[in-house]
Amino acid sequence: MYKKILVPLALDHGISPQTLGAAQALLSEGGEITALHVYEIPRGTVSTYLREDAIEYGRDAAQKLLKQKTQDLEGVQSEVINGHAYRSIIEYADSGQFDCIVIGSHKPGVSDFLMGSTAAKVVRHAACAVHVHRTR
């Protein structure tokens, strides 16, 4: 179905196996999957209290966890980038010419209708197909 699938993963939500499984089911033979984690560096006042090595430690830990989640999956590449979640996902998908994004989402609450979750923003702004895997 799709030749290049991007799977953005929030490493602490616990649905990585399901979203990666959905991506594998949607993948054309010979296609590729990229598992992406966007590491958000703390902003504003918080960032002034963090040493550079603490930020680097957090990013390295995220990279290690992402590799653990994808190590047994054939044909899945992993990538950690710095940035703001939904904007970075959209930019990465556009620059890599992905034809599908598989993203996990929780059940929307009132705050999601007012502010929008990352998945909702990706759906609204993506230039490619988006498959949303919703948890129960």
PDB file of C-alpha atoms in Angstrom:
ATOM      1  CA  MET A   1       0.000   0.000   0.000  1.00  0.00           C
ATOM      2  CA  TYR A   2       2.639   2.573   1.064  1.00  0.00           C
ATOM      3  CA  LYS A   3       6.330   2.680   0.180  1.00  0.00           C
ATOM      4  CA  LYS A   4       7.590   5.100   2.865  1.00  0.00           C
ATOM      5  CA  ILE A   5       5.882   5.204   6.245  1.00  0.00           C
ATOM      6  CA  LEU A   6       6.771   7.502   9.115  1.00  0.00           C
ATOM      7  CA  VAL A   7       5.835   6.360  12.628  1.00  0.00           C
ATOM      8  CA  PRO A   8       6.230   9.149  15.200  1.00  0.00           C
ATOM      9  CA  LEU A   9       6.554   7.657  18.669  1.00  0.00           C
ATOM     10  CA  ALA A  10       6.073   9.196  22.099  1.00  0.00           C
ATOM     11  CA  LEU A  11       8.255   6.748  23.965  1.00  0.00           C
ATOM     12  CA  ASP A  12       6.302   6.898  27.221  1.00  0.00           C
ATOM     13  CA  HIS A  13       2.781   6.193  25.910  1.00  0.00           C
ATOM     14  CA  GLY A  14       3.118   2.416  25.610  1.00  0.00           C
ATOM     15  CA  ILE A  15       1.526   1.990  22.173  1.00  0.00           C
ATOM     16  CA  SER A  16       4.693   1.755  20.077  1.00  0.00           C
ATOM     17  CA  PRO A  17       4.176  -1.950  19.259  1.00  0.00           C
ATOM     18  CA  GLN A  18       0.656  -1.261  17.977  1.00  0.00           C
ATOM     19  CA  THR A  19       1.574   1.707  15.781  1.00  0.00           C
ATOM     20  CA  LEU A  20       4.644  -0.062  14.400  1.00  0.00           C
ATOM     21  CA  GLY A  21       2.484  -3.148  13.739  1.00  0.00           C
ATOM     22  CA  ALA A  22      -0.073  -1.051  11.888  1.00  0.00           C
ATOM     23  CA  ALA A  23       2.720   0.455   9.792  1.00  0.00           C
ATOM     24  CA  GLN A  24       4.044  -3.005   8.913  1.00  0.00           C
ATOM     25  CA  ALA A  25       0.542  -4.062   7.833  1.00  0.00           C
ATOM     26  CA  LEU A  26       0.251  -0.993   5.569  1.00  0.00           C
ATOM     27  CA  LEU A  27       3.737  -1.327   4.055  1.00  0.00           C
ATOM     28  CA  SER A  28       4.222  -2.361   0.429  1.00  0.00           C
ATOM     29  CA  GLU A  29       6.749  -5.051  -0.343  1.00  0.00           C
ATOM     30  CA  GLY A  30      10.193  -3.474  -0.446  1.00  0.00           C
ATOM     31  CA  GLY A  31       8.983  -0.385   1.411  1.00  0.00           C
ATOM     32  CA  GLU A  32      10.578   1.280   4.402  1.00  0.00           C
ATOM     33  CA  ILE A  33       9.447   2.401   7.832  1.00  0.00           C
ATOM     34  CA  THR A  34      11.089   5.134   9.874  1.00  0.00           C
ATOM     35  CA  ALA A  35      10.334   5.303  13.600  1.00  0.00           C
ATOM     36  CA  LEU A  36      10.759   8.908  14.710  1.00  0.00           C
ATOM     37  CA  HIS A  37      10.971  10.403  18.173  1.00  0.00           C
ATOM     38  CA  VAL A  38      10.964  14.173  18.565  1.00  0.00           C
ATOM     39  CA  TYR A  39      12.997  15.157  21.598  1.00  0.00           C
ATOM     40  CA  GLU A  40      11.610  18.409  22.927  1.00  0.00           C
ATOM     41  CA  ILE A  41      14.279  20.473  24.642  1.00  0.00           C
ATOM     42  CA  PRO A  42      12.790  22.351  27.597  1.00  0.00           C
ATOM     43  CA  ARG A  43      12.121  25.995  26.809  1.00  0.00           C
ATOM     44  CA  GLY A  44      11.978  29.231  28.713  1.00  0.00           C
ATOM     45  CA  THR A  45      12.902  29.409  32.356  1.00  0.00           C
ATOM     46  CA  VAL A  46      13.333  25.648  32.701  1.00  0.00           C
ATOM     47  CA  SER A  47      16.129  25.574  30.127  1.00  0.00           C
ATOM     48  CA  THR A  48      18.183  28.102  32.103  1.00  0.00           C
ATOM     49  CA  TYR A  49      18.368  25.650  35.011  1.00  0.00           C
ATOM     50  CA  LEU A  50      19.502  22.667  32.945  1.00  0.00           C
ATOM     51  CA  ARG A  51      23.092  21.959  32.118  1.00  0.00           C
ATOM     52  CA  GLU A  52      23.916  21.024  28.536  1.00  0.00           C
ATOM     53  CA  ASP A  53      25.031  17.546  29.586  1.00  0.00           C
ATOM     54  CA  ALA A  54      21.609  16.918  31.205  1.00  0.00           C
ATOM     55  CA  ILE A  55      19.869  17.725  27.919  1.00  0.00           C
ATOM     56  CA  GLU A  56      22.305  15.506  26.010  1.00  0.00           C
ATOM     57  CA  TYR A  57      21.773  12.696  28.539  1.00  0.00           C
ATOM     58  CA  GLY A  58      18.009  12.862  27.992  1.00  0.00           C
ATOM     59  CA  ARG A  59      18.400  12.786  24.219  1.00  0.00           C
ATOM     60  CA  ASP A  60      20.788   9.828  24.422  1.00  0.00           C
ATOM     61  CA  ALA A  61      18.345   7.969  26.680  1.00  0.00           C
ATOM     62  CA  ALA A  62      15.540   8.598  24.160  1.00  0.00           C
ATOM     63  CA  GLN A  63      17.749   7.300  21.326  1.00  0.00           C
ATOM     64  CA  LYS A  64      18.562   4.151  23.294  1.00  0.00           C
ATOM     65  CA  LEU A  65      14.897   3.491  24.147  1.00  0.00           C
ATOM     66  CA  LEU A  66      13.814   4.005  20.536  1.00  0.00           C
ATOM     67  CA  LYS A  67      16.454   1.554  19.335  1.00  0.00           C
ATOM     68  CA  GLN A  68      15.239  -1.007  21.900  1.00  0.00           C
ATOM     69  CA  LYS A  69      11.661  -0.641  20.650  1.00  0.00           C
ATOM     70  CA  THR A  70      12.680  -1.167  17.017  1.00  0.00           C
ATOM     71  CA  GLN A  71      15.668  -3.526  17.199  1.00  0.00           C
ATOM     72  CA  ASP A  72      13.699  -6.704  16.470  1.00  0.00           C
ATOM     73  CA  LEU A  73      11.697  -5.196  13.607  1.00  0.00           C
ATOM     74  CA  GLU A  74      13.076  -5.900  10.171  1.00  0.00           C
ATOM     75  CA  GLY A  75      13.336  -2.903   7.867  1.00  0.00           C
ATOM     76  CA  VAL A  76      12.579  -0.293  10.521  1.00  0.00           C
ATOM     77  CA  GLN A  77      15.015   2.603  10.871  1.00  0.00           C
ATOM     78  CA  SER A  78      14.985   4.778  13.975  1.00  0.00           C
ATOM     79  CA  GLU A  79      15.670   8.491  14.210  1.00  0.00           C
ATOM     80  CA  VAL A  80      15.650  11.014  17.060  1.00  0.00           C
ATOM     81  CA  ILE A  81      15.450  14.702  16.227  1.00  0.00           C
ATOM     82  CA  ASN A  82      15.184  17.836  18.340  1.00  0.00           C
ATOM     83  CA  GLY A  83      12.188  20.093  17.946  1.00  0.00           C
ATOM     84  CA  HIS A  84       8.541  20.754  18.623  1.00  0.00           C
ATOM     85  CA  ALA A  85       6.464  17.584  18.234  1.00  0.00           C
ATOM     86  CA  TYR A  86       3.880  18.198  15.539  1.00  0.00           C
ATOM     87  CA  ARG A  87       5.871  20.779  13.539  1.00  0.00           C
ATOM     88  CA  SER A  88       8.924  18.530  13.457  1.00  0.00           C
ATOM     89  CA  ILE A  89       6.851  15.512  12.406  1.00  0.00           C
ATOM     90  CA  ILE A  90       5.322  17.465   9.493  1.00  0.00           C
ATOM     91  CA  GLU A  91       8.684  18.881   8.386  1.00  0.00           C
ATOM     92  CA  TYR A  92      10.361  15.470   8.609  1.00  0.00           C
ATOM     93  CA  ALA A  93       7.563  13.795   6.627  1.00  0.00           C
ATOM     94  CA  ASP A  94       7.706  16.470   3.925  1.00  0.00           C
ATOM     95  CA  SER A  95      11.497  16.433   3.615  1.00  0.00           C
ATOM     96  CA  GLY A  96      11.619  12.631   3.446  1.00  0.00           C
ATOM     97  CA  GLN A  97       8.758  12.366   0.958  1.00  0.00           C
ATOM     98  CA  PHE A  98       6.821   9.915   3.094  1.00  0.00           C
ATOM     99  CA  ASP A  99       3.504   8.776   1.659  1.00  0.00           C
ATOM    100  CA  CYS A 100       1.936   7.795   5.001  1.00  0.00           C
ATOM    101  CA  ILE A 101       2.221   8.691   8.671  1.00  0.00           C
ATOM    102  CA  VAL A 102       1.028   6.178  11.289  1.00  0.00           C
ATOM    103  CA  ILE A 103       0.532   7.938  14.602  1.00  0.00           C
ATOM    104  CA  GLY A 104      -0.956   6.893  17.913  1.00  0.00           C
ATOM    105  CA  SER A 105      -3.588   8.920  19.728  1.00  0.00           C
ATOM    106  CA  HIS A 106      -5.479   8.818  22.970  1.00  0.00           C
ATOM    107  CA  LYS A 107      -9.219   9.336  23.234  1.00  0.00           C
ATOM    108  CA  PRO A 108      -9.790  13.093  22.856  1.00  0.00           C
ATOM    109  CA  GLY A 109     -10.914  15.081  25.851  1.00  0.00           C
ATOM    110  CA  VAL A 110     -12.236  18.600  26.170  1.00  0.00           C
ATOM    111  CA  SER A 111      -8.725  20.093  26.184  1.00  0.00           C
ATOM    112  CA  ASP A 112      -7.964  18.361  22.867  1.00  0.00           C
ATOM    113  CA  PHE A 113     -10.897  20.072  21.202  1.00  0.00           C
ATOM    114  CA  LEU A 114      -9.681  23.441  22.444  1.00  0.00           C
ATOM    115  CA  MET A 115      -5.915  23.020  21.975  1.00  0.00           C
ATOM    116  CA  GLY A 116      -5.519  19.971  19.754  1.00  0.00           C
ATOM    117  CA  SER A 117      -3.379  16.926  20.366  1.00  0.00           C
ATOM    118  CA  THR A 118      -0.237  16.211  18.403  1.00  0.00           C
ATOM    119  CA  ALA A 119      -2.057  13.580  16.340  1.00  0.00           C
ATOM    120  CA  ALA A 120      -4.882  15.985  15.501  1.00  0.00           C
ATOM    121  CA  LYS A 121      -2.423  18.648  14.355  1.00  0.00           C
ATOM    122  CA  VAL A 122      -0.541  16.110  12.238  1.00  0.00           C
ATOM    123  CA  VAL A 123      -3.813  15.029  10.592  1.00  0.00           C
ATOM    124  CA  ARG A 124      -4.704  18.650   9.804  1.00  0.00           C
ATOM    125  CA  HIS A 125      -1.302  19.655   8.416  1.00  0.00           C
ATOM    126  CA  ALA A 126       0.185  16.538   6.768  1.00  0.00           C
ATOM    127  CA  ALA A 127       0.572  16.508   3.004  1.00  0.00           C
ATOM    128  CA  CYS A 128       0.314  12.709   2.929  1.00  0.00           C
ATOM    129  CA  ALA A 129      -2.089  10.047   4.194  1.00  0.00           C
ATOM    130  CA  VAL A 130      -2.319   9.709   7.985  1.00  0.00           C
ATOM    131  CA  HIS A 131      -3.429   6.567   9.800  1.00  0.00           C
ATOM    132  CA  VAL A 132      -4.382   7.239  13.429  1.00  0.00           C
ATOM    133  CA  HIS A 133      -4.161   4.337  15.857  1.00  0.00           C
ATOM    134  CA  ARG A 134      -6.418   5.133  18.777  1.00  0.00           C
ATOM    135  CA  THR A 135      -5.956   3.519  22.189  1.00  0.00           C
ATOM    136  CA  ARG A 136      -8.949   2.464  24.242  1.00  0.00           C
TER     137      ARG A 136
END
